[in-house]
Amino acid sequence: MMIFFGANDACLPGSDTGQHVPLDTYKRNLGEIVQHQSVTPHRPRIILVTPPPIDEYALEASDAAKGVLGVRRKAEHTMLYAEACRKVGQDLGLVVLDLWSIFMEAAGYKPGKPLPGSKKVEKNAVLHRLLSDGKISWVLTACSLD
């Protein structure tokens, strides 16, 4: 069973989407889902999937085209939700498919440096391509994975 929550939950508080879920609530919800009484009797193999990173440049353009003004998501905020997903998986001994880290590695991210996708740095062509065409084969090639 794959659980892929967090991309919408990571909207900024107060954004007009109404989708924001506070980080502590997000973590608690993930734990409650995988440990729910209707799930555990089936002994499913559970895989948590981190939210992917975002491209603030692309989101700004997409939102503007829809007439939306203001910032709904930030790269740094989304990173916190990916970290939380990994932590829940670690704490519960679950497999985690870390899309955030896979995409960020392909985009050349180095911990401690500004995040690709953030407007604090120039637009990252690799991340933009990953997030806009969705071709997983390109991700695997970019990461040099077998």
Short mmCIF file of C-alpha atoms in Angstrom, two decimals:
data_model
loop_
_atom_site.label_atom_id
_atom_site.label_comp_id
_atom_site.label_asym_id
_atom_site.label_seq_id
_atom_site.Cartn_x
_atom_site.Cartn_y
_atom_site.Cartn_z
CA MET A 1 0.00 0.00 0.00
CA MET A 2 1.50 3.31 -1.07
CA ILE A 3 0.72 6.40 0.94
CA PHE A 4 1.53 9.57 -0.95
CA PHE A 5 0.40 12.54 1.14
CA GLY A 6 2.07 15.86 1.79
CA ALA A 7 2.22 17.74 -1.51
CA ASN A 8 -1.07 19.54 -0.87
CA ASP A 9 -0.68 19.48 2.90
CA ALA A 10 2.50 21.54 2.47
CA CYS A 11 0.64 24.57 1.08
CA LEU A 12 1.46 27.61 3.15
CA PRO A 13 -0.78 28.41 6.10
CA GLY A 14 -3.44 30.89 5.09
CA SER A 15 -3.17 30.16 1.37
CA ASP A 16 -6.42 30.26 -0.54
CA THR A 17 -6.30 26.53 -1.36
CA GLY A 18 -7.56 25.51 2.07
CA GLN A 19 -5.29 22.46 1.81
CA HIS A 20 -2.66 23.35 4.42
CA VAL A 21 -2.21 20.79 7.18
CA PRO A 22 0.09 21.78 10.07
CA LEU A 23 3.31 19.75 10.10
CA ASP A 24 2.64 18.04 13.45
CA THR A 25 -0.85 17.08 12.28
CA TYR A 26 0.58 15.75 9.01
CA LYS A 27 3.04 13.51 10.89
CA ARG A 28 0.35 12.32 13.27
CA ASN A 29 -2.03 11.59 10.38
CA LEU A 30 0.56 9.48 8.55
CA GLY A 31 1.16 7.42 11.67
CA GLU A 32 -2.55 7.00 12.33
CA ILE A 33 -3.22 5.88 8.76
CA VAL A 34 -0.60 3.12 8.77
CA GLN A 35 -1.56 1.97 12.27
CA HIS A 36 -5.32 2.21 11.77
CA GLN A 37 -7.38 -0.75 12.95
CA SER A 38 -8.79 -1.27 9.46
CA VAL A 39 -5.29 -1.43 7.95
CA THR A 40 -3.18 -3.48 10.37
CA PRO A 41 -5.16 -6.77 10.22
CA HIS A 42 -4.30 -7.03 6.53
CA ARG A 43 -0.56 -6.72 7.23
CA PRO A 44 0.05 -4.66 4.11
CA ARG A 45 3.49 -3.81 2.88
CA ILE A 46 3.39 -0.06 3.31
CA ILE A 47 5.48 2.41 1.36
CA LEU A 48 5.41 6.06 2.34
CA VAL A 49 6.13 8.45 -0.51
CA THR A 50 7.56 11.87 0.28
CA PRO A 51 6.08 14.91 -1.37
CA PRO A 52 8.23 15.94 -4.33
CA PRO A 53 10.05 19.27 -4.33
CA ILE A 54 8.44 22.27 -5.95
CA ASP A 55 9.56 24.80 -8.52
CA GLU A 56 8.51 28.21 -7.22
CA TYR A 57 9.14 29.75 -10.64
CA ALA A 58 6.78 27.34 -12.39
CA LEU A 59 4.15 27.60 -9.66
CA GLU A 60 4.21 31.38 -9.80
CA ALA A 61 3.64 31.32 -13.56
CA SER A 62 0.93 28.66 -13.29
CA ASP A 63 -0.86 30.51 -10.51
CA ALA A 64 -0.64 33.84 -12.36
CA ALA A 65 -2.19 32.22 -15.45
CA LYS A 66 -5.12 31.20 -13.23
CA GLY A 67 -5.43 34.69 -11.82
CA VAL A 68 -4.04 33.67 -8.43
CA LEU A 69 -1.94 36.30 -6.72
CA GLY A 70 0.32 35.56 -3.80
CA VAL A 71 2.52 32.66 -2.85
CA ARG A 72 0.88 29.33 -2.04
CA ARG A 73 3.95 27.13 -1.65
CA LYS A 74 7.63 27.53 -0.81
CA ALA A 75 10.44 25.09 -1.51
CA GLU A 76 11.73 25.23 2.06
CA HIS A 77 8.27 24.53 3.47
CA THR A 78 7.78 21.51 1.23
CA MET A 79 11.17 20.18 2.32
CA LEU A 80 9.90 20.07 5.92
CA TYR A 81 7.04 17.77 4.87
CA ALA A 82 9.43 15.47 3.01
CA GLU A 83 11.64 15.32 6.13
CA ALA A 84 8.59 14.56 8.28
CA CYS A 85 7.52 11.73 5.99
CA ARG A 86 11.00 10.20 6.16
CA LYS A 87 10.97 10.51 9.96
CA VAL A 88 7.58 8.80 10.30
CA GLY A 89 8.81 6.00 8.06
CA GLN A 90 11.99 5.62 10.08
CA ASP A 91 10.14 5.65 13.41
CA LEU A 92 7.65 3.02 12.23
CA GLY A 93 10.13 0.86 10.32
CA LEU A 94 8.47 1.50 6.96
CA VAL A 95 9.91 1.73 3.48
CA VAL A 96 10.03 5.32 2.20
CA LEU A 97 10.19 6.26 -1.45
CA ASP A 98 11.98 9.57 -1.13
CA LEU A 99 10.90 11.44 -4.27
CA TRP A 100 12.05 14.72 -2.77
CA SER A 101 15.65 13.55 -2.38
CA ILE A 102 15.75 11.74 -5.73
CA PHE A 103 14.60 14.84 -7.59
CA MET A 104 16.83 17.16 -5.59
CA GLU A 105 19.88 14.97 -6.16
CA ALA A 106 19.19 15.04 -9.89
CA ALA A 107 18.88 18.85 -9.68
CA GLY A 108 22.33 19.08 -8.06
CA TYR A 109 21.24 19.98 -4.52
CA LYS A 110 23.90 19.95 -1.83
CA PRO A 111 22.73 20.00 1.81
CA GLY A 112 23.23 23.38 3.41
CA LYS A 113 23.00 25.18 0.07
CA PRO A 114 19.93 27.02 -1.25
CA LEU A 115 17.26 24.68 -2.58
CA PRO A 116 16.79 24.22 -6.30
CA GLY A 117 13.25 25.35 -7.02
CA SER A 118 13.47 28.20 -4.54
CA LYS A 119 13.27 31.76 -5.81
CA LYS A 120 16.33 32.43 -3.64
CA VAL A 121 18.40 30.91 -6.46
CA GLU A 122 18.21 30.96 -10.22
CA LYS A 123 15.73 28.70 -11.93
CA ASN A 124 16.98 25.10 -12.05
CA ALA A 125 16.43 23.62 -15.52
CA VAL A 126 16.83 20.02 -14.33
CA LEU A 127 14.25 20.35 -11.57
CA HIS A 128 11.90 22.21 -13.90
CA ARG A 129 12.16 19.41 -16.45
CA LEU A 130 11.62 16.70 -13.84
CA LEU A 131 8.54 18.38 -12.45
CA SER A 132 7.04 19.34 -15.78
CA ASP A 133 7.40 16.20 -17.89
CA GLY A 134 7.22 13.54 -15.19
CA LYS A 135 9.35 11.00 -17.04
CA ILE A 136 10.74 8.72 -14.36
CA SER A 137 13.24 7.26 -16.84
CA TRP A 138 14.78 10.73 -17.07
CA VAL A 139 15.03 10.88 -13.27
CA LEU A 140 16.79 7.54 -13.12
CA THR A 141 19.19 8.56 -15.89
CA ALA A 142 19.92 11.89 -14.23
CA CYS A 143 20.65 10.17 -10.92
CA SER A 144 22.77 7.45 -12.58
CA LEU A 145 20.69 4.75 -10.95
CA ASP A 146 20.38 1.25 -12.36
#
